[in-house]
C-alpha cells in the first residue's frame, strides 16, 4: 500500500477532503446530530422513560471515549482507510439495531424490558465505535496528514457537512420519523433508521474506491515551518513534557464540561422547544435554520483560527455557548424570536466539540504527540457527553422541564470561558519559550 500511495498526486488531497466531507455528512449529520429528532417519537412509541432510553447515549459516549484513548495506537496499526470503513459499517449496524427494538408492553416483565433495551443499548455501542473511527478524531488526523497549511479552514469546510445534513434531516427526515410523510410508501422512525443505514453502505463503497492513505511526500515536516505563525504547525512537546503541564489538565476539565453542556443541550433542544411552544412546524424551522447557520460557523471558526489564533476564536465560541444556553433556558412561549436567536448563536458554539478539539491539541502542544493528545481530548469531550445526557434527562423526569438544567449549563459555560482564556495565555507563553529555545539550538 505504501508503494502505491507514494505515487498519488499531491492534488489528490482534495479528493480525500471530499471523501471526509461525504463521510461526515452522513455519519455525523444523520447518525449523531439527528438524535434529538428521534428522542420523543422513539420513547413514545416504545413506551420508554427518557431517562432509561438515554442510557444508550451513555453507552455510546463511553464507547467513543474508550476507543479514542487508544486512537494513536489504532491508527498506526490499522491505517486510516481501514478504520474509516470499519467505522461506517459500525454505524450501519447501529442504525439497523435501533430499527428493530420492540415496544415495551404495559405491565412489562423484566424479560420484556431486556428485549426492548438490548438492541437499543447495543446500537449505542456500535454508534460510539463508528463515530470514534470515522468522524471528528479521524478527520482531524487525516487533514493533519494531507494539509499542512490552512488546516483550520479545511477542517471547517469538512465538518460543516454536519450542519448541512442536519438542516436537511430536520425538514425532510423529521416528517418521516413522526409519521407525517413517507418514502417509498414507508414511514416511521424504524424506516428512517433503515434509510440512514442504506446511505452508510453507499459511503463504504465510495471509501473503498477513492480513499487513500497519505503519501509521504504529502506530509511536510512541522519543524522549522511557520513556528511563530498562528494557525500553523509547530514541532511541539514530547508527551513526557505535556503530561507535566498544569494547563493540560485544566484544558481537559474545560473540554469535559463543555462537552457535557453543549451535547446535552443539543440533544434536548427539539423536545424542549416543542414543550415551550407546542408548534412542531416552528420547532423544525428553528432547527433547520440553525443547521444551515452551523454550516457557515464551522468554516468561520476554522478561518478565524487560521487568521486570528486560538484564544480569540475559542472566546467567541465560549461566549456564544453561554448566551445561547441561557437564552434557550429562559425563553418564554411569547418570544419565539428569542428561541430562534439563541439557536442561531448556538451554531457559533458547537465547533467547540468538533473542529476546535484537534486545533486546540495542535496549537497548544504541537505535532510530536498530536494523535495522542487529540485522542485524549476527544475522549474527554465524549466522556462529558456520557455524563450530561442522562443527567439532563433525569432532571427532566424529575422537574418535567429542561429549564433548570439548561440554566446551570449556561452559568457553567461562563466560568469555562474565563478559565480557558487564562489557561491559553499560559500555554502561549510556554510555546513561545519553547520555540525560542528550539530556534537557538538550530543555529
Short mmCIF file of C-alpha atoms in Angstrom, two decimals:
data_model
loop_
_atom_site.label_atom_id
_atom_site.label_comp_id
_atom_site.label_asym_id
_atom_site.label_seq_id
_atom_site.Cartn_x
_atom_site.Cartn_y
_atom_site.Cartn_z
CA UNK A 1 0.00 0.00 0.00
CA UNK A 2 2.81 2.40 0.84
CA UNK A 3 4.35 1.98 -2.58
CA UNK A 4 1.05 2.83 -4.18
CA UNK A 5 0.29 5.83 -2.01
CA UNK A 6 3.69 7.38 -2.77
CA UNK A 7 2.59 7.77 -6.40
CA UNK A 8 -0.57 9.71 -5.56
CA UNK A 9 -0.59 13.27 -6.86
CA UNK A 10 -0.42 15.98 -4.16
CA UNK A 11 -3.65 17.36 -5.65
CA UNK A 12 -5.36 14.14 -4.55
CA UNK A 13 -5.67 15.73 -1.13
CA UNK A 14 -8.83 17.42 -2.41
CA UNK A 15 -10.36 14.03 -3.21
CA UNK A 16 -9.51 12.98 0.34
CA UNK A 17 -11.15 16.15 1.66
CA UNK A 18 -14.26 15.34 -0.41
CA UNK A 19 -14.40 11.80 0.99
CA UNK A 20 -14.12 13.17 4.52
CA UNK A 21 -16.89 15.68 3.74
CA UNK A 22 -19.25 12.96 2.49
CA UNK A 23 -18.47 10.71 5.46
CA UNK A 24 -19.16 13.50 7.95
CA UNK A 25 -22.31 14.46 6.03
CA UNK A 26 -23.85 11.03 6.59
CA UNK A 27 -22.11 9.81 9.76
CA UNK A 28 -22.34 12.91 11.95
CA UNK A 29 -25.25 14.60 10.22
CA UNK A 30 -27.61 11.63 10.13
CA UNK A 31 -26.37 9.29 12.84
CA UNK A 32 -25.40 11.77 15.56
CA UNK A 33 -26.90 15.23 15.07
CA UNK A 34 -30.31 13.82 14.21
CA UNK A 35 -30.57 12.01 17.56
CA UNK A 36 -32.74 14.77 19.01
CA UNK A 37 -35.33 14.20 16.30
CA UNK A 38 -35.76 10.59 17.41
CA UNK A 39 -35.97 11.18 21.19
CA UNK A 40 -39.68 11.92 21.64
CA UNK A 41 -41.05 9.64 18.83
CA UNK A 42 -38.96 6.64 19.88
CA UNK A 43 -39.64 6.89 23.62
CA UNK A 44 -43.35 7.44 22.99
CA UNK A 45 -43.78 4.54 20.57
CA UNK A 46 -41.64 2.16 22.60
CA UNK A 47 -43.28 3.24 25.89
CA UNK A 48 -39.91 4.09 27.48
CA UNK A 49 -38.97 6.74 30.04
CA UNK A 50 -36.50 9.23 28.54
CA UNK A 51 -34.02 8.70 31.35
CA UNK A 52 -33.96 4.95 30.70
CA UNK A 53 -33.69 5.44 26.95
CA UNK A 54 -30.86 7.98 27.30
CA UNK A 55 -28.61 5.30 28.84
CA UNK A 56 -27.89 4.40 25.22
CA UNK A 57 -26.18 7.80 24.93
CA UNK A 58 -24.04 6.97 27.95
CA UNK A 59 -23.03 3.69 26.31
CA UNK A 60 -22.36 5.44 23.04
CA UNK A 61 -20.22 8.16 24.58
CA UNK A 62 -18.39 5.78 26.89
CA UNK A 63 -17.51 3.60 23.90
CA UNK A 64 -16.27 6.59 21.89
CA UNK A 65 -14.30 7.82 24.89
CA UNK A 66 -12.56 4.48 25.48
CA UNK A 67 -11.80 3.94 21.78
CA UNK A 68 -10.29 7.42 21.42
CA UNK A 69 -7.90 6.76 24.30
CA UNK A 70 -6.18 4.26 22.01
CA UNK A 71 -6.60 6.28 18.80
CA UNK A 72 -2.89 6.90 18.20
CA UNK A 73 -2.01 3.21 18.52
CA UNK A 74 -5.01 2.05 16.46
CA UNK A 75 -4.43 4.38 13.54
CA UNK A 76 -0.79 3.29 13.30
CA UNK A 77 -1.79 -0.38 13.34
CA UNK A 78 -4.89 -0.36 11.12
CA UNK A 79 -4.39 2.70 8.91
CA UNK A 80 -6.90 5.46 8.22
CA UNK A 81 -8.77 3.80 5.34
CA UNK A 82 -9.48 0.59 7.18
CA UNK A 83 -10.57 2.42 10.32
CA UNK A 84 -12.92 4.71 8.42
CA UNK A 85 -14.58 1.83 6.58
CA UNK A 86 -14.99 -0.19 9.77
CA UNK A 87 -16.38 2.90 11.46
CA UNK A 88 -19.03 3.49 8.80
CA UNK A 89 -20.02 -0.20 8.87
CA UNK A 90 -20.41 0.04 12.66
CA UNK A 91 -22.76 2.99 12.19
CA UNK A 92 -24.85 0.99 9.71
CA UNK A 93 -25.15 -1.83 12.27
CA UNK A 94 -26.20 0.72 14.88
CA UNK A 95 -28.98 2.14 12.73
CA UNK A 96 -30.35 -1.32 11.94
CA UNK A 97 -30.35 -2.29 15.62
CA UNK A 98 -32.28 0.85 16.56
CA UNK A 99 -34.88 -0.04 13.95
CA UNK A 100 -35.71 -3.47 15.40
CA UNK A 101 -36.27 -2.56 19.06
CA UNK A 102 -39.72 -3.91 20.10
CA UNK A 103 -42.30 -1.88 22.02
CA UNK A 104 -42.35 -2.27 25.80
CA UNK A 105 -45.84 -3.59 26.67
CA UNK A 106 -47.95 -2.35 29.57
CA UNK A 107 -47.17 -4.27 32.73
CA UNK A 108 -43.87 -5.35 31.19
CA UNK A 109 -41.82 -8.09 32.81
CA UNK A 110 -38.06 -7.97 33.26
CA UNK A 111 -37.65 -10.09 30.12
CA UNK A 112 -39.80 -7.65 28.11
CA UNK A 113 -37.60 -4.80 29.28
CA UNK A 114 -34.45 -6.66 28.30
CA UNK A 115 -35.84 -7.43 24.84
CA UNK A 116 -36.61 -3.75 24.26
CA UNK A 117 -33.44 -2.27 25.71
CA UNK A 118 -30.88 -4.84 24.46
CA UNK A 119 -30.86 -3.74 20.78
CA UNK A 120 -31.02 -0.06 21.80
CA UNK A 121 -28.06 -0.31 24.15
CA UNK A 122 -26.06 -2.48 21.73
CA UNK A 123 -26.72 0.05 18.97
CA UNK A 124 -25.33 2.73 21.26
CA UNK A 125 -22.05 0.81 21.49
CA UNK A 126 -21.85 0.43 17.69
CA UNK A 127 -22.68 4.11 17.30
CA UNK A 128 -19.88 5.12 19.66
CA UNK A 129 -17.37 2.89 17.89
CA UNK A 130 -18.37 4.16 14.45
CA UNK A 131 -18.24 7.84 15.35
CA UNK A 132 -14.83 7.38 17.00
CA UNK A 133 -13.35 5.86 13.86
CA UNK A 134 -14.74 7.95 11.04
CA UNK A 135 -15.66 11.45 12.25
CA UNK A 136 -14.02 14.26 14.26
CA UNK A 137 -10.92 12.47 15.54
CA UNK A 138 -10.18 10.75 12.26
CA UNK A 139 -10.89 13.83 10.14
CA UNK A 140 -8.55 15.87 12.35
CA UNK A 141 -5.82 13.28 11.85
CA UNK A 142 -6.37 12.89 8.09
CA UNK A 143 -6.42 16.66 7.47
CA UNK A 144 -3.24 17.00 9.52
CA UNK A 145 -1.55 14.44 7.27
CA UNK A 146 -2.68 15.83 3.92
CA UNK A 147 -2.82 19.58 4.69
CA UNK A 148 -0.01 21.42 6.45
CA UNK A 149 -1.40 24.89 5.76
CA UNK A 150 -4.93 26.27 6.24
CA UNK A 151 -5.70 23.29 8.46
CA UNK A 152 -8.44 25.17 10.28
CA UNK A 153 -10.23 26.30 7.12
CA UNK A 154 -10.16 22.82 5.56
CA UNK A 155 -11.41 21.26 8.79
CA UNK A 156 -14.15 23.88 8.95
CA UNK A 157 -15.40 23.10 5.45
CA UNK A 158 -15.38 19.34 6.03
CA UNK A 159 -17.17 19.49 9.37
CA UNK A 160 -19.71 21.97 8.03
CA UNK A 161 -21.20 18.94 6.28
CA UNK A 162 -22.70 18.02 9.64
CA UNK A 163 -24.78 21.20 9.70
CA UNK A 164 -25.85 20.76 6.09
CA UNK A 165 -27.12 17.26 6.74
CA UNK A 166 -28.86 18.30 9.95
CA UNK A 167 -30.69 21.07 8.11
CA UNK A 168 -32.00 18.57 5.60
CA UNK A 169 -32.98 15.96 8.19
CA UNK A 170 -34.91 18.44 10.33
CA UNK A 171 -37.17 19.33 7.40
CA UNK A 172 -37.10 16.14 5.29
CA UNK A 173 -36.41 13.22 7.64
CA UNK A 174 -38.35 14.51 10.65
CA UNK A 175 -41.77 14.17 8.90
CA UNK A 176 -40.88 10.55 8.12
CA UNK A 177 -39.82 9.91 11.72
CA UNK A 178 -43.06 11.26 13.18
CA UNK A 179 -45.24 9.61 10.51
CA UNK A 180 -46.36 12.72 8.62
CA UNK A 181 -44.60 11.76 5.37
CA UNK A 182 -43.46 8.60 3.66
CA UNK A 183 -40.64 7.44 1.37
CA UNK A 184 -41.29 4.51 -0.97
CA UNK A 185 -44.60 4.14 0.85
CA UNK A 186 -42.95 3.62 4.23
CA UNK A 187 -42.79 5.87 7.28
CA UNK A 188 -41.89 5.94 11.00
CA UNK A 189 -38.68 6.05 12.98
CA UNK A 190 -37.81 2.43 12.14
CA UNK A 191 -37.78 3.08 8.40
CA UNK A 192 -35.84 6.34 8.96
CA UNK A 193 -33.08 4.36 10.67
CA UNK A 194 -33.04 1.80 7.85
CA UNK A 195 -32.82 4.58 5.26
CA UNK A 196 -29.76 6.00 7.02
CA UNK A 197 -28.17 2.53 7.08
CA UNK A 198 -28.52 2.27 3.29
CA UNK A 199 -26.82 5.66 2.85
CA UNK A 200 -23.96 4.50 5.07
CA UNK A 201 -23.39 1.43 2.91
CA UNK A 202 -23.11 3.74 -0.11
CA UNK A 203 -20.41 5.69 1.76
CA UNK A 204 -18.47 2.45 2.32
CA UNK A 205 -18.40 1.87 -1.43
CA UNK A 206 -17.07 5.39 -2.06
CA UNK A 207 -14.34 4.97 0.56
CA UNK A 208 -13.27 1.64 -0.94
CA UNK A 209 -12.89 3.24 -4.36
CA UNK A 210 -11.49 6.70 -3.63
CA UNK A 211 -9.88 6.89 -0.19
CA UNK A 212 -6.08 6.59 0.06
CA UNK A 213 -3.52 6.65 2.83
CA UNK A 214 -1.46 9.87 2.90
CA UNK A 215 1.72 9.58 0.77
CA UNK A 216 4.98 10.50 2.41
CA UNK A 217 5.52 13.48 0.14
CA UNK A 218 2.16 14.94 1.18
CA UNK A 219 3.36 15.23 4.76
CA UNK A 220 5.70 18.14 5.22
CA UNK A 221 7.73 18.23 8.40
CA UNK A 222 6.26 20.52 11.00
CA UNK A 223 9.55 21.54 12.49
CA UNK A 224 11.00 24.75 11.20
CA UNK A 225 7.93 25.77 9.21
CA UNK A 226 5.90 28.73 10.37
CA UNK A 227 6.61 28.09 14.03
CA UNK A 228 5.65 31.58 15.11
CA UNK A 229 2.59 31.98 12.94
CA UNK A 230 -0.86 31.41 14.29
CA UNK A 231 -2.81 28.58 12.78
CA UNK A 232 0.36 26.78 11.62
CA UNK A 233 2.02 23.55 12.67
CA UNK A 234 4.95 23.55 15.06
CA UNK A 235 7.20 20.78 16.31
CA UNK A 236 5.72 20.60 19.81
CA UNK A 237 6.45 18.96 23.15
CA UNK A 238 7.20 15.35 23.95
CA UNK A 239 4.42 13.54 25.80
CA UNK A 240 6.55 13.46 28.96
CA UNK A 241 6.54 17.27 28.91
CA UNK A 242 2.86 17.59 28.05
CA UNK A 243 1.86 15.40 30.98
CA UNK A 244 3.62 17.81 33.36
CA UNK A 245 1.83 20.95 32.13
CA UNK A 246 -0.82 22.13 34.57
CA UNK A 247 -2.77 23.73 31.74
CA UNK A 248 -3.10 20.37 30.00
CA UNK A 249 -5.25 19.13 32.88
CA UNK A 250 -7.19 22.39 33.18
CA UNK A 251 -7.91 22.25 29.44
CA UNK A 252 -9.08 18.66 29.86
CA UNK A 253 -11.57 19.70 32.56
CA UNK A 254 -12.86 22.58 30.43
CA UNK A 255 -13.30 20.24 27.46
CA UNK A 256 -15.20 17.77 29.65
CA UNK A 257 -17.60 20.43 30.97
CA UNK A 258 -18.07 21.90 27.50
CA UNK A 259 -18.96 18.53 26.04
CA UNK A 260 -21.35 17.84 28.89
CA UNK A 261 -23.18 21.15 28.37
CA UNK A 262 -23.26 21.51 24.59
CA UNK A 263 -24.17 17.97 23.65
CA UNK A 264 -26.82 17.75 26.35
CA UNK A 265 -28.45 20.96 25.14
CA UNK A 266 -28.27 19.90 21.50
CA UNK A 267 -29.87 16.53 22.21
CA UNK A 268 -32.89 18.01 24.01
CA UNK A 269 -33.43 21.22 22.02
CA UNK A 270 -36.27 19.83 19.92
CA UNK A 271 -38.04 18.30 22.91
CA UNK A 272 -37.55 21.48 24.98
CA UNK A 273 -38.81 23.86 22.30
CA UNK A 274 -41.72 21.58 21.48
CA UNK A 275 -42.75 21.72 25.12
CA UNK A 276 -42.39 25.51 25.31
CA UNK A 277 -44.12 26.42 22.02
CA UNK A 278 -46.25 23.35 21.16
CA UNK A 279 -45.66 24.12 17.47
CA UNK A 280 -43.92 21.36 15.51
CA UNK A 281 -43.52 23.42 12.33
CA UNK A 282 -41.87 26.30 14.19
CA UNK A 283 -39.50 23.98 16.05
CA UNK A 284 -38.36 22.17 12.90
CA UNK A 285 -37.87 25.53 11.17
CA UNK A 286 -35.67 26.71 14.05
CA UNK A 287 -33.59 23.53 13.80
CA UNK A 288 -33.28 23.86 10.03
CA UNK A 289 -32.13 27.50 10.26
CA UNK A 290 -29.67 26.55 13.00
CA UNK A 291 -28.25 23.73 10.90
CA UNK A 292 -27.75 25.97 7.88
CA UNK A 293 -26.01 28.57 10.05
CA UNK A 294 -23.86 25.78 11.50
CA UNK A 295 -22.51 25.07 8.02
CA UNK A 296 -21.11 28.60 7.93
CA UNK A 297 -19.96 28.81 11.54
CA UNK A 298 -17.72 25.76 11.26
CA UNK A 299 -16.00 27.31 8.27
CA UNK A 300 -15.90 30.65 10.09
CA UNK A 301 -14.29 29.00 13.11
CA UNK A 302 -11.58 27.35 11.02
CA UNK A 303 -10.92 30.56 9.11
CA UNK A 304 -10.86 32.56 12.34
CA UNK A 305 -8.30 30.17 13.80
CA UNK A 306 -6.04 30.49 10.75
CA UNK A 307 -6.33 34.29 10.78
CA UNK A 308 -6.63 35.32 14.42
CA UNK A 309 -5.35 32.43 16.51
CA UNK A 310 -6.76 30.11 19.11
CA UNK A 311 -7.53 32.47 22.01
CA UNK A 312 -9.81 34.83 20.10
CA UNK A 313 -11.55 32.04 18.27
CA UNK A 314 -12.27 29.97 21.35
CA UNK A 315 -13.50 33.07 23.22
CA UNK A 316 -16.11 33.65 20.50
CA UNK A 317 -17.24 30.04 20.83
CA UNK A 318 -17.46 30.14 24.64
CA UNK A 319 -19.40 33.42 24.75
CA UNK A 320 -21.80 32.05 22.13
CA UNK A 321 -22.28 28.91 24.22
CA UNK A 322 -23.14 30.81 27.39
CA UNK A 323 -25.53 33.24 25.66
CA UNK A 324 -27.35 30.59 23.65
CA UNK A 325 -27.86 28.15 26.52
CA UNK A 326 -29.13 30.79 28.94
CA UNK A 327 -31.40 32.21 26.23
CA UNK A 328 -32.77 28.76 25.50
CA UNK A 329 -33.37 28.11 29.19
CA UNK A 330 -35.26 31.34 29.84
CA UNK A 331 -37.22 31.75 26.58
CA UNK A 332 -40.97 32.23 27.21
CA UNK A 333 -43.70 30.97 24.90
CA UNK A 334 -44.45 34.59 23.95
CA UNK A 335 -40.97 35.17 22.44
CA UNK A 336 -40.30 32.70 19.62
CA UNK A 337 -37.78 35.17 18.17
CA UNK A 338 -35.56 34.69 21.22
CA UNK A 339 -35.57 30.94 20.69
CA UNK A 340 -34.53 31.40 17.08
CA UNK A 341 -31.79 33.90 18.03
CA UNK A 342 -30.46 31.66 20.80
CA UNK A 343 -30.31 28.68 18.47
CA UNK A 344 -28.53 30.67 15.76
CA UNK A 345 -25.93 31.85 18.28
CA UNK A 346 -25.55 28.23 19.43
CA UNK A 347 -24.17 27.45 15.98
CA UNK A 348 -21.10 29.53 16.88
CA UNK A 349 -20.57 27.41 19.99
CA UNK A 350 -20.88 23.89 18.56
CA UNK A 351 -17.41 23.88 16.88
CA UNK A 352 -16.05 23.55 20.44
CA UNK A 353 -16.93 19.84 20.31
CA UNK A 354 -15.75 19.20 16.75
CA UNK A 355 -13.27 21.31 14.78
CA UNK A 356 -11.78 23.03 17.85
CA UNK A 357 -10.61 19.82 19.54
CA UNK A 358 -7.83 18.91 17.06
CA UNK A 359 -6.95 22.60 16.68
CA UNK A 360 -6.58 23.01 20.46
CA UNK A 361 -4.38 19.90 20.62
CA UNK A 362 -2.14 21.01 17.75
CA UNK A 363 -1.91 24.67 18.75
CA UNK A 364 -1.23 24.16 22.47
CA UNK A 365 1.04 21.11 22.34
CA UNK A 366 2.35 20.75 18.77
CA UNK A 367 2.81 17.83 16.38
CA UNK A 368 5.07 15.38 18.22
CA UNK A 369 2.26 13.84 20.25
CA UNK A 370 -0.68 15.33 18.34
CA UNK A 371 -2.53 12.00 17.71
CA UNK A 372 -2.29 11.08 21.39
CA UNK A 373 -3.35 14.48 22.76
CA UNK A 374 -6.14 14.80 20.20
CA UNK A 375 -7.41 11.31 21.01
CA UNK A 376 -7.40 12.13 24.72
CA UNK A 377 -9.21 15.43 24.23
CA UNK A 378 -11.91 13.87 22.06
CA UNK A 379 -12.22 11.05 24.60
CA UNK A 380 -12.61 13.51 27.47
CA UNK A 381 -15.11 15.58 25.50
CA UNK A 382 -17.12 12.45 24.78
CA UNK A 383 -16.99 11.46 28.45
CA UNK A 384 -18.73 14.78 29.09
CA UNK A 385 -21.46 13.70 26.69
CA UNK A 386 -21.82 10.42 28.59
CA UNK A 387 -22.40 12.23 31.88
CA UNK A 388 -24.50 15.10 30.55
CA UNK A 389 -27.11 13.21 28.52
CA UNK A 390 -28.55 11.01 31.29
CA UNK A 391 -28.17 13.80 33.87
CA UNK A 392 -30.20 16.16 31.69
CA UNK A 393 -33.00 13.67 31.10
CA UNK A 394 -33.12 12.51 34.72
CA UNK A 395 -33.57 16.16 35.76
CA UNK A 396 -36.33 16.38 33.14
CA UNK A 397 -38.08 13.31 34.55
CA UNK A 398 -37.97 14.95 37.99
CA UNK A 399 -38.81 18.57 37.04
CA UNK A 400 -40.87 17.86 33.89
CA UNK A 401 -38.97 20.60 32.05
CA UNK A 402 -35.42 21.36 30.90
CA UNK A 403 -35.17 24.96 32.13
CA UNK A 404 -33.33 24.25 35.39
CA UNK A 405 -30.55 22.13 33.94
CA UNK A 406 -30.10 24.46 30.95
CA UNK A 407 -29.63 27.43 33.29
CA UNK A 408 -26.95 25.53 35.19
CA UNK A 409 -25.15 24.68 31.94
CA UNK A 410 -25.25 28.32 30.82
CA UNK A 411 -23.64 29.61 34.01
CA UNK A 412 -21.07 26.83 33.82
CA UNK A 413 -20.02 27.95 30.33
CA UNK A 414 -19.39 31.50 31.60
CA UNK A 415 -16.91 30.08 34.12
CA UNK A 416 -15.29 27.86 31.49
CA UNK A 417 -14.80 30.85 29.16
CA UNK A 418 -12.89 32.82 31.81
CA UNK A 419 -10.76 29.89 32.98
CA UNK A 420 -9.79 28.83 29.48
CA UNK A 421 -8.58 32.31 28.50
CA UNK A 422 -6.17 32.29 31.45
CA UNK A 423 -5.15 28.77 30.54
CA UNK A 424 -4.41 29.59 26.88
CA UNK A 425 -2.35 32.61 27.90
CA UNK A 426 -0.08 30.35 29.97
CA UNK A 427 0.15 27.82 27.14
CA UNK A 428 1.13 30.54 24.65
CA UNK A 429 3.95 31.72 26.93
CA UNK A 430 5.30 28.17 27.14
CA UNK A 431 5.08 27.73 23.37
CA UNK A 432 6.98 30.95 22.70
CA UNK A 433 9.71 29.96 25.18
CA UNK A 434 9.98 26.52 23.62
CA UNK A 435 10.25 27.89 20.07
CA UNK A 436 12.86 30.46 21.09
CA UNK A 437 15.00 27.69 22.59
CA UNK A 438 14.36 25.44 19.59
CA UNK A 439 15.44 28.09 17.10
CA UNK A 440 18.53 28.91 19.18
CA UNK A 441 19.59 25.25 19.24
CA UNK A 442 19.16 25.02 15.46
CA UNK A 443 21.51 27.92 14.74
#
